[in-house]
CSV table of C-alpha atoms and ligand atoms in Angstrom, one decimal:
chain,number,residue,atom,x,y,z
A,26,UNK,CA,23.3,-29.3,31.5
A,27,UNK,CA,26.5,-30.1,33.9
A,28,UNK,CA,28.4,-31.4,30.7
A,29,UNK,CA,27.9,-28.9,28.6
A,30,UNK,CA,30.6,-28.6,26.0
A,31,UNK,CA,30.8,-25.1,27.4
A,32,UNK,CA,31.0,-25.5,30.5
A,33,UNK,CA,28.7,-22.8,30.8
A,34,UNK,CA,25.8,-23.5,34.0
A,35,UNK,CA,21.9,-23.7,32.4
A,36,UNK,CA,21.2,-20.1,32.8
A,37,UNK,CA,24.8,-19.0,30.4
A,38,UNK,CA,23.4,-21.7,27.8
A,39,UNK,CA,19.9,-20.3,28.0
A,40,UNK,CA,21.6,-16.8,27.4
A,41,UNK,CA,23.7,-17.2,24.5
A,42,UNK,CA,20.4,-19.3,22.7
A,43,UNK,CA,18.3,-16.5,23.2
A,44,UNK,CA,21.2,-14.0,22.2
A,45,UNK,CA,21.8,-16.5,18.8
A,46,UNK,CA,18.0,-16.4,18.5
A,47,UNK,CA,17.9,-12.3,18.7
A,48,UNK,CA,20.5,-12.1,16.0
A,49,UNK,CA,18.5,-14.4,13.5
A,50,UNK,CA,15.0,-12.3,14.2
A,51,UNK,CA,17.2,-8.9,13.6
A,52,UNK,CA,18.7,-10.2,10.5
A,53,UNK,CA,15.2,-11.8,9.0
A,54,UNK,CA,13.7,-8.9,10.3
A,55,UNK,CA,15.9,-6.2,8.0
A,56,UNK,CA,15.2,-8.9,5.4
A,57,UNK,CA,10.9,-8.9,5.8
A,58,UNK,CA,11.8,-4.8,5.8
A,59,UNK,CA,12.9,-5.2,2.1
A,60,UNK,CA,9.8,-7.9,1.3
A,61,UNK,CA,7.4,-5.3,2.8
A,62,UNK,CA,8.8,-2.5,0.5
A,63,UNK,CA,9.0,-4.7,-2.6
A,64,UNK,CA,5.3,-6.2,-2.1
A,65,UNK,CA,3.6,-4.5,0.9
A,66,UNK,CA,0.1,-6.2,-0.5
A,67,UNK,CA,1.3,-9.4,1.4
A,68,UNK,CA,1.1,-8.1,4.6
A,69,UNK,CA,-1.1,-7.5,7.6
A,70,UNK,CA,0.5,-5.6,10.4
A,71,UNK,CA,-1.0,-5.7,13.7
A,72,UNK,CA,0.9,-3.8,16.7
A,73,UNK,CA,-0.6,-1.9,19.9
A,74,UNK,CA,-0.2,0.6,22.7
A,75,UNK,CA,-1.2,0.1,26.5
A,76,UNK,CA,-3.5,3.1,27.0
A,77,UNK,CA,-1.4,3.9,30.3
A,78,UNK,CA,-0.4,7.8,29.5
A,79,UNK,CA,0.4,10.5,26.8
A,80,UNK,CA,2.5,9.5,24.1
A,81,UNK,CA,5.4,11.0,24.2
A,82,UNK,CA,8.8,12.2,21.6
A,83,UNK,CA,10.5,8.4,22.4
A,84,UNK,CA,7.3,7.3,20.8
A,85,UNK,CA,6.9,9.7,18.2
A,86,UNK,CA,10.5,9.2,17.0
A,87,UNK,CA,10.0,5.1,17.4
A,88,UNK,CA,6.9,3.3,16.5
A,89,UNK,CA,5.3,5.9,16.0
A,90,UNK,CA,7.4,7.3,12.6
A,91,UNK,CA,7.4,3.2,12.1
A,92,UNK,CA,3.3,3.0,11.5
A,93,UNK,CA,3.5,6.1,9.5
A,94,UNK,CA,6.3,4.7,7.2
A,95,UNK,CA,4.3,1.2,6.7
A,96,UNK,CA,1.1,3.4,6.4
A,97,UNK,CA,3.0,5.2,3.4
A,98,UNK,CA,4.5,2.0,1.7
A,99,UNK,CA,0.3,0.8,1.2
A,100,UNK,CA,0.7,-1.9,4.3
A,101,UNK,CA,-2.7,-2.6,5.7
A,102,UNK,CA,-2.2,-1.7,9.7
A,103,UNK,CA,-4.1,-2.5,12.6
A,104,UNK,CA,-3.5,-1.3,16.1
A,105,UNK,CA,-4.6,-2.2,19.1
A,106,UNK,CA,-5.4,-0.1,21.9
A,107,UNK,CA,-5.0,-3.0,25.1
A,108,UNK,CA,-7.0,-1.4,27.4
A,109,UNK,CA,-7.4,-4.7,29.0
A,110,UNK,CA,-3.4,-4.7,29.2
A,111,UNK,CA,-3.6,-2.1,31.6
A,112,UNK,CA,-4.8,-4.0,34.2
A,113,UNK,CA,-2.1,-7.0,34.1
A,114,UNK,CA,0.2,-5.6,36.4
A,115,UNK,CA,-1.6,-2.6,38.2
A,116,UNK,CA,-4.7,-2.1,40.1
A,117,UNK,CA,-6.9,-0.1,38.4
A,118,UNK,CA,-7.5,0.9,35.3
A,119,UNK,CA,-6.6,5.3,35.4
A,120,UNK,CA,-8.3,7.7,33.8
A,121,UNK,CA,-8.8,5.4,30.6
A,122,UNK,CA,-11.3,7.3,29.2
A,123,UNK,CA,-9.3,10.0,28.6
A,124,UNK,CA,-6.4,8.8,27.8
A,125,UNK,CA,-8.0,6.2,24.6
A,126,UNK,CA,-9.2,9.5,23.9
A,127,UNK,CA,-6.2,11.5,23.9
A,128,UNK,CA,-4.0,8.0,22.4
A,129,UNK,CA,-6.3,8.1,19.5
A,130,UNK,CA,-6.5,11.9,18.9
A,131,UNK,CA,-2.4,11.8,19.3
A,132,UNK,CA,-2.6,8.8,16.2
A,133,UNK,CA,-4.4,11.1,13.8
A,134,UNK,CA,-2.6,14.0,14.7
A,135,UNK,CA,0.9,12.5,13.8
A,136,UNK,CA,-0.8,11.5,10.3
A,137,UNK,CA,-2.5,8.2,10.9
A,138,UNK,CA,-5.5,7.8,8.4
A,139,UNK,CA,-7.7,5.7,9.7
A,140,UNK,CA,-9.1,4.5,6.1
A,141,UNK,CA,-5.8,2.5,6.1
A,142,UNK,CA,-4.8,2.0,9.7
A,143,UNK,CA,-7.6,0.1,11.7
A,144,UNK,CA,-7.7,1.5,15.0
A,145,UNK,CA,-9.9,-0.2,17.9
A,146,UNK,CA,-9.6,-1.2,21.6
A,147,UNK,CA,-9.7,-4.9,23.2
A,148,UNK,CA,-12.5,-3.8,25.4
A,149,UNK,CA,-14.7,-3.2,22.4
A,150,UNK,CA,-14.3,-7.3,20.6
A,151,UNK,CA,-15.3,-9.8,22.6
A,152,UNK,CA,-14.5,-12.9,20.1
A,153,UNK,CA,-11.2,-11.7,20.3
A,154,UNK,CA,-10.8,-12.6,24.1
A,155,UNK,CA,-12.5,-16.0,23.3
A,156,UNK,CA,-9.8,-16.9,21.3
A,157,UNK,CA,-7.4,-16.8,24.6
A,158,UNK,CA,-9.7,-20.0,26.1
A,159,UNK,CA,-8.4,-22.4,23.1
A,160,UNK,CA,-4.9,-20.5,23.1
A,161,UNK,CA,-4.2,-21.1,26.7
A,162,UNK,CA,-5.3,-24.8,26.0
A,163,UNK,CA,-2.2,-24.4,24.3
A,164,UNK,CA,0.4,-23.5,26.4
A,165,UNK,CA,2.0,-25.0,29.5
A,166,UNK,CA,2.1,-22.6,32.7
A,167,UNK,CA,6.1,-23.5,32.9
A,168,UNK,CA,6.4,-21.9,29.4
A,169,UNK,CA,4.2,-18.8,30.8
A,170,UNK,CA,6.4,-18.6,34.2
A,171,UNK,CA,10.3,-18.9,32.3
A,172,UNK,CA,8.6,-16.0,29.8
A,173,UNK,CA,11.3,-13.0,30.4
A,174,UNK,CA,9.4,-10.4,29.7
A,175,UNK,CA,7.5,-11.2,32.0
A,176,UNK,CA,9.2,-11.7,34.5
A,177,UNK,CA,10.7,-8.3,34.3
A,178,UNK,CA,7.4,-6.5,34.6
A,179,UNK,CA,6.4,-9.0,37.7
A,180,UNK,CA,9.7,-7.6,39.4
A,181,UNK,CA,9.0,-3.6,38.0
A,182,UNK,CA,6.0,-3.8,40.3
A,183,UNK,CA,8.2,-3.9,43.5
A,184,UNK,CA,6.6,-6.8,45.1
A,185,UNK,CA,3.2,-6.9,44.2
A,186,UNK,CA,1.8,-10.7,43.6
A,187,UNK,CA,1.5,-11.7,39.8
A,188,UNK,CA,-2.0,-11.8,38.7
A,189,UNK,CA,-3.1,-14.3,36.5
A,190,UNK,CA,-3.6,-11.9,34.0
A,191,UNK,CA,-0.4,-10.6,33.5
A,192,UNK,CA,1.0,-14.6,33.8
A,193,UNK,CA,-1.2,-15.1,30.6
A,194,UNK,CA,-1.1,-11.7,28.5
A,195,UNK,CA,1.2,-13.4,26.4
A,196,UNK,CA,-1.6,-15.3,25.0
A,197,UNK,CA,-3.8,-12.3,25.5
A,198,UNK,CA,-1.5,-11.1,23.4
A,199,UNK,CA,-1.6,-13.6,20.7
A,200,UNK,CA,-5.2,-13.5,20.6
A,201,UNK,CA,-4.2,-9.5,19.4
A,202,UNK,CA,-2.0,-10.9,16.6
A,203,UNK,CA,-3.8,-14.1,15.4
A,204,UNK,CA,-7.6,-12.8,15.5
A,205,UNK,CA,-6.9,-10.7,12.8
A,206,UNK,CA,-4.5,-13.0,10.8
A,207,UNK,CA,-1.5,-10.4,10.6
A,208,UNK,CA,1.8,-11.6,9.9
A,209,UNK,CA,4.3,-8.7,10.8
A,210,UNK,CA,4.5,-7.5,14.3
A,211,UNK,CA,6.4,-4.5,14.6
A,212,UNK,CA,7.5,-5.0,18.3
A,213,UNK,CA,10.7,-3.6,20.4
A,214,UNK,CA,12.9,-6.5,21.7
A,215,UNK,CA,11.4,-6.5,25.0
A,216,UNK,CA,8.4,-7.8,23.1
A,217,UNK,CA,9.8,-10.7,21.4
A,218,UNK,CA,9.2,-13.5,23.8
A,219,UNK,CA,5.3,-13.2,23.0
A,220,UNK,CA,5.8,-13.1,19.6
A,221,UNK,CA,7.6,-16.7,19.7
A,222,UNK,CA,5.0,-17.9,21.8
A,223,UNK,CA,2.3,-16.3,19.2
A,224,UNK,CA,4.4,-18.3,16.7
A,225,UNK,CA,4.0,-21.5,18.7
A,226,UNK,CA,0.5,-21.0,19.3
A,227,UNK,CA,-0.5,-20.8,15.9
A,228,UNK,CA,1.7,-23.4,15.1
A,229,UNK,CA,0.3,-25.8,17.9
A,230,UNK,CA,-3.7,-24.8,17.1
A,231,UNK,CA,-2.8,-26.6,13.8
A,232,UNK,CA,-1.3,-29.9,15.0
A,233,UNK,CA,-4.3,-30.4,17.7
A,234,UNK,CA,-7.2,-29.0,16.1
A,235,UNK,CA,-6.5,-28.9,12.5
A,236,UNK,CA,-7.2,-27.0,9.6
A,237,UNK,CA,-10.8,-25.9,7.8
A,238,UNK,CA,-8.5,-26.3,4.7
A,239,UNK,CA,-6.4,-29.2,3.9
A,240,UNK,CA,-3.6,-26.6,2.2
A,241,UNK,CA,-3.9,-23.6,4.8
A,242,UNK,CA,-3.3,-23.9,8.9
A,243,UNK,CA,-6.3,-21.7,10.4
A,244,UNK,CA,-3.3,-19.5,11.9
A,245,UNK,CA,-0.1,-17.9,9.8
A,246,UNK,CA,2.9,-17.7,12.1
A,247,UNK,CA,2.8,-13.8,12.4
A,248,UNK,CA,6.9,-12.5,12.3
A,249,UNK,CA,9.2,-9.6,14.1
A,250,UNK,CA,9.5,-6.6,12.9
A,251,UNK,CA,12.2,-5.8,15.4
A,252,UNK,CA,11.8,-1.6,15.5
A,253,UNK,CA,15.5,0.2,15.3
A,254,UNK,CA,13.7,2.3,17.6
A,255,UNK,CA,16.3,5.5,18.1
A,256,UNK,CA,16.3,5.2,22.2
A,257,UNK,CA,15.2,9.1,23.6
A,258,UNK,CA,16.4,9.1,27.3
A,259,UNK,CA,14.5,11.9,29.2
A,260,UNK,CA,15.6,15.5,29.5
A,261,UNK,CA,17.7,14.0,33.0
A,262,UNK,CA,19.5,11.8,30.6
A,263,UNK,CA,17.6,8.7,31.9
A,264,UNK,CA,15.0,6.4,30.6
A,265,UNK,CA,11.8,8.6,29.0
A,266,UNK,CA,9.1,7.1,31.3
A,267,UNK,CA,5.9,9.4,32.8
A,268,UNK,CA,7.1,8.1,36.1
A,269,UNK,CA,10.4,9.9,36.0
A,270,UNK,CA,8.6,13.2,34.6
A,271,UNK,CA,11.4,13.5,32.1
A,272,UNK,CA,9.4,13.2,29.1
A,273,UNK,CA,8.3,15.5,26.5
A,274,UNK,CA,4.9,14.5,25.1
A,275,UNK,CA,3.1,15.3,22.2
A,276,UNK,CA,0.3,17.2,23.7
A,277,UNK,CA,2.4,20.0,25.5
A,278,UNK,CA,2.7,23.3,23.9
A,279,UNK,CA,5.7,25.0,22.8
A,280,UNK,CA,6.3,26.8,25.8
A,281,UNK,CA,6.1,23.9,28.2
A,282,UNK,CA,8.4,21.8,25.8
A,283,UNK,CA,10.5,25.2,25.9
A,284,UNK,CA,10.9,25.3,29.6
A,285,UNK,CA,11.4,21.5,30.1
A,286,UNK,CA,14.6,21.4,27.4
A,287,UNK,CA,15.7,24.5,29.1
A,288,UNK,CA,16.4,22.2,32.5
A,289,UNK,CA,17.7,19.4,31.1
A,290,UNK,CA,20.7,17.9,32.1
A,291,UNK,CA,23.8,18.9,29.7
A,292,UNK,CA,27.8,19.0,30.7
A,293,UNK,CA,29.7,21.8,30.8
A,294,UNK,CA,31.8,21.2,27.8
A,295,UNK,CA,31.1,24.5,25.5
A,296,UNK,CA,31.8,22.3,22.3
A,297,UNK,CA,29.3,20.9,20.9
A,298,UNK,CA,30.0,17.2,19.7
A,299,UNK,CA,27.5,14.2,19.2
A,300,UNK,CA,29.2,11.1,21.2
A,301,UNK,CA,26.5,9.4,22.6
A,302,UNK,CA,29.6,6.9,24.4
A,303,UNK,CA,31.1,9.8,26.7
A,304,UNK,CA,28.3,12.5,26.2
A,305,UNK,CA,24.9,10.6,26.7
A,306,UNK,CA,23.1,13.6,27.9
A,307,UNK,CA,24.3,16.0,25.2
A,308,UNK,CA,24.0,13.5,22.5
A,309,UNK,CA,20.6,12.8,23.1
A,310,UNK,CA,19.4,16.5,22.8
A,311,UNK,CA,21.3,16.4,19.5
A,312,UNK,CA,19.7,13.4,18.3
A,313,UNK,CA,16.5,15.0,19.0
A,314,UNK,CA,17.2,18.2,17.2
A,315,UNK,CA,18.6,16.3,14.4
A,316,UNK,CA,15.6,14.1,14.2
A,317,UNK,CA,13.3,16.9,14.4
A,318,UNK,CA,14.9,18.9,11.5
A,319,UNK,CA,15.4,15.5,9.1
A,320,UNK,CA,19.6,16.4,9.8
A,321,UNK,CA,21.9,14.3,10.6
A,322,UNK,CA,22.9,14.1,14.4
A,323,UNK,CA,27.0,15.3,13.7
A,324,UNK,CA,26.0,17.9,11.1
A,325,UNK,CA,23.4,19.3,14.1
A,326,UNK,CA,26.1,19.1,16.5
A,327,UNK,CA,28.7,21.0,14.3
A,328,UNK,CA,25.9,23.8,13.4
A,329,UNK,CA,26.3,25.0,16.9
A,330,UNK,CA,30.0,24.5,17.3
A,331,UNK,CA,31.5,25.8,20.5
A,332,UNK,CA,28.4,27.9,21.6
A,333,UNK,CA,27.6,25.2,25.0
A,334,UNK,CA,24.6,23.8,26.1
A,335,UNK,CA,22.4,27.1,25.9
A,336,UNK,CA,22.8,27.5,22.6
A,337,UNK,CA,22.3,23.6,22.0
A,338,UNK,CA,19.0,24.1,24.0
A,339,UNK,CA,17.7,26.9,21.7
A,340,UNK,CA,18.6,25.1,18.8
A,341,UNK,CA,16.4,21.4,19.8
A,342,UNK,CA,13.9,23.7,21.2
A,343,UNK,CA,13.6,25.4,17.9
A,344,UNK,CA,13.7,22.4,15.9
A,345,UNK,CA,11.3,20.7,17.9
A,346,UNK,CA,8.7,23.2,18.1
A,347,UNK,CA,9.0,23.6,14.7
A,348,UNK,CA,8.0,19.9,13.8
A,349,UNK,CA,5.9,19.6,15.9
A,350,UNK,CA,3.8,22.6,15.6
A,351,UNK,CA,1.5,20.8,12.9
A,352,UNK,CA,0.7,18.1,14.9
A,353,UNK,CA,-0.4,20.2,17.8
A,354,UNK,CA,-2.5,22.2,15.5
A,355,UNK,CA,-4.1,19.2,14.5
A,356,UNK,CA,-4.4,17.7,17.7
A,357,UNK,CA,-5.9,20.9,18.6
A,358,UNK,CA,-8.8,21.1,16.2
A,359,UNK,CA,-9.4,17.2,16.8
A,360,UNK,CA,-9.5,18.1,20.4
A,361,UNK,CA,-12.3,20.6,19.5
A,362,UNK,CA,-14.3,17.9,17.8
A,363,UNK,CA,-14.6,14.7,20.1
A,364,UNK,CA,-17.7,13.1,18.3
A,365,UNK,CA,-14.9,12.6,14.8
A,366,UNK,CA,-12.9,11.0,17.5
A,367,UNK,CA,-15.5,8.5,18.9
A,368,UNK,CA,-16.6,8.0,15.3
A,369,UNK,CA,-13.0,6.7,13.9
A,370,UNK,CA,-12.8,3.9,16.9
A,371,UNK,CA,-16.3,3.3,16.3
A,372,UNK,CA,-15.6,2.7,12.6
A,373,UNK,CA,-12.5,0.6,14.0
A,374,UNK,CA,-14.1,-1.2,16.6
A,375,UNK,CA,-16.8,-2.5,14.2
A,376,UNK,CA,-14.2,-3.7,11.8
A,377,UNK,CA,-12.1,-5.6,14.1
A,378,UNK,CA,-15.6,-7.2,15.4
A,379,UNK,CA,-16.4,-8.0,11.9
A,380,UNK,CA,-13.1,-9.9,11.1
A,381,UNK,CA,-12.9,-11.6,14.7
A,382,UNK,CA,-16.0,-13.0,14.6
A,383,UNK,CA,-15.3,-14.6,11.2
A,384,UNK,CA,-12.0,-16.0,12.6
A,385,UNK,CA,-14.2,-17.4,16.3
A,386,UNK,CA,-16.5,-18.8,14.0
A,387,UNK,CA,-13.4,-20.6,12.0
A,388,UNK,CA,-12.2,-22.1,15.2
A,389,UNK,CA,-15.8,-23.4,16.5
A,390,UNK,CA,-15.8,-25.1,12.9
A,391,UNK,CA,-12.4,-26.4,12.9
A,392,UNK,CA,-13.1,-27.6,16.6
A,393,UNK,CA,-16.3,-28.8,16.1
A,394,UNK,CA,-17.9,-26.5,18.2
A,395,UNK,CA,-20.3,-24.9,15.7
A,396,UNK,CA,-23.4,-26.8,16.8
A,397,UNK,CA,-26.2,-24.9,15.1
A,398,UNK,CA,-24.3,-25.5,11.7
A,399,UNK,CA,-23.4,-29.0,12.1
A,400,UNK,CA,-23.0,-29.4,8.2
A,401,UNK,CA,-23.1,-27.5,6.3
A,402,UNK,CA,-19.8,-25.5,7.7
A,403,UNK,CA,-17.4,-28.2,7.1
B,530,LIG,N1,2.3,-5.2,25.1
B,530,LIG,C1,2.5,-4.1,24.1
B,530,LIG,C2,3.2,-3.0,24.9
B,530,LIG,O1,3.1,-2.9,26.1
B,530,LIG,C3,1.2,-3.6,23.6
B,530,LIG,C4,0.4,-4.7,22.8
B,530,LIG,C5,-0.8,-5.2,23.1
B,530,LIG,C6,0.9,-5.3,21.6
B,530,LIG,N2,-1.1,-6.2,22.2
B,530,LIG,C7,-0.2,-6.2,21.2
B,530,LIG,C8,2.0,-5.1,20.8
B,530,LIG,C9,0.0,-7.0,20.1
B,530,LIG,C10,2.1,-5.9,19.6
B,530,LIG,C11,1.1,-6.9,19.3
B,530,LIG,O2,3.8,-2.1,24.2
């Protein structure tokens, strides 16, 4: 490391790898976009949510509008609520009734047809948590301590000890990706580091175990996705995060969504220009009207001219309400009928059971662990 061509100390070199590394999984990633589109039969896509609050517009406008565009090309989608998730880096697990309740309601809502998009919760599969036992077999705990992402949650908890659990939901999280044999994750960058190690998982239950076919590994190395996500700061211009209260959720009604862009933070320039540089606040109201109303973010900005932030309010409140007001409708007569709720992550749940106890019983073949079948199963 000292004589590094460079000159650059360990930490510099580790930095511009991971940076070189980034910019290959972006550009492969805009590439698998165009596969999906051209073939979208190929592909499993697995992604999830931690049931930890109510989705809100940064979702809606991200991932969210990202499901419903792979829904609409034909690709067959799976997501899974990690309830277990929720307790890697916090105590308890909330109101998590509710809120799987209200996560899965908010999926339909937005369009999610759960004929094509497999919804179902970790709690619910319990092969799929007996894949982690092999999987950490796998992995060596220096390659779960240097794990970023990681690491930056561990230090968002302001002290509190790392629990084994969140140490390891990396290959909690592989168990997600590889019980169901997906091979597009569509994940933000924060999320990439587990994917690699998914990748490398996979790859290593192949070289030590071996294969139930001599052509196929058990495992496909599942591939980013990397989500363009539009980044919606909160109505004080900050981060969208429940802990901040600055968000704008799904669930509210037009006059709370009303009376929260009403105080959000704006300058006091009167004209109205989208420069998301010098004007973050501003910009990101436009970007949210413009998004709303399917216009583009300038064209938004222009349509209100030099009439200042009031009139920029009415105008992202408007447009808003406006696309949203389906949803809510929806939401509204799903909320009035709970048992078609319970009955769509029933149907999901039994599916996801189905297909990982056909990939557990796989593994116990391939590592001889199938006693009661000893040969017929070879
Ligand atoms: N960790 C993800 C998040 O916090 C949620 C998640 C759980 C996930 N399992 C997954 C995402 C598997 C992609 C694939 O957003």
């Amino acid at each position: 490391m000292a004589s590094s061509p460079f000159g650059a100390d360990g930490d510099n070199l580790a930095d511009s790898a991971s940076d070189r590394s980034l910019a290959r999984t972006v550009e492969r990633s805009a590439q698998l976009n165009t596969e999906i589109a051209a073939d979208p039969g190929r592909f499993r896509v697995l992604t999830g949510d931690r049931p930890t609050g109510d989705l809100h517009i940064g979702h809606y406008f991200g991932t969210l509008a990202n499901r419903l565009a792979l829904q609409r090309q034909g690709v067959e989608t799976w997501i899974v609520i990690a309830d277990y998730q929720v307790i890697a880096d916090r105590d308890g697990v909330g109101p998590i009734r509710d809120r799987v309740h209200s996560l899965i309601t908010d999926y339909l809502a937005i369009g999610l047809d759960p004929k094509r998009t497999t919804i179902f919760t970790h709690s619910a599969v319990p092969a799929l948590h007996q894949l982690m036992l092999p999987f950490l077999s796998l992995v060596t705990d220096a390659e779960l301590r240097r794990n970023p992402t990681v690491k930056a949650e561990h230090d968002a908890t302001g002290g509190r000890p790392m629990s084994g659990l969140l140490l390891t939901y990396p290959v909690h999280q592989a168990a997600d990706v590889l019980f169901c044999k997906a091979n597009v994750v569509p994940v933000g960058k924060d999320q990439l580091p587990h994917l690699e190690l998914t990748r490398v998982i996979a790859r290593r239950f192949d070289e030590r175990f071996g294969r139930l076919d001599a052509d196929t590994a058990l495992f496909r190395a599942p591939e980013a996705v990397v989500s363009e996500a539009v980044a919606i700061l909160g109505i004080d211009g900050h981060k969208m995060s429940k802990s901040r209260d600055n968000t704008i959720t799904l669930r509210m009604d037009a006059d709370t969504t009303a009376r929260r862009l009403r105080a959000a933070v704006t300058d006091n320039e009167r004209q109205i220009t989208y420069d998301p540089e010098h004007r973050p606040e501003v910009s990101n109201l436009i970007l949210i009207g413009a998004l709303a109303s399917g216009r583009d973010p300038d064209q938004f900005a222009a349509d209100i001219g030099n009439g200042g932030a009031s009139a920029l309010k009415r105008a992202v409140t408007e447009a808003l309400n406006e696309h949203l007001r389906p949803i809510r409708a929806r939401r509204t007569e799903l909320d009035a009928n709970t048992d078609a709720v319970g009955a769509v992550l029933a149907a999901g749940n039994r599916r996801a059971n189905q297909t990982a106890d056909t990939t557990l019983a796989q593994v116990r073949t391939v590592m001889q662990m199938n006693y009661q079948q000893t040969s017929s199963l070879k």
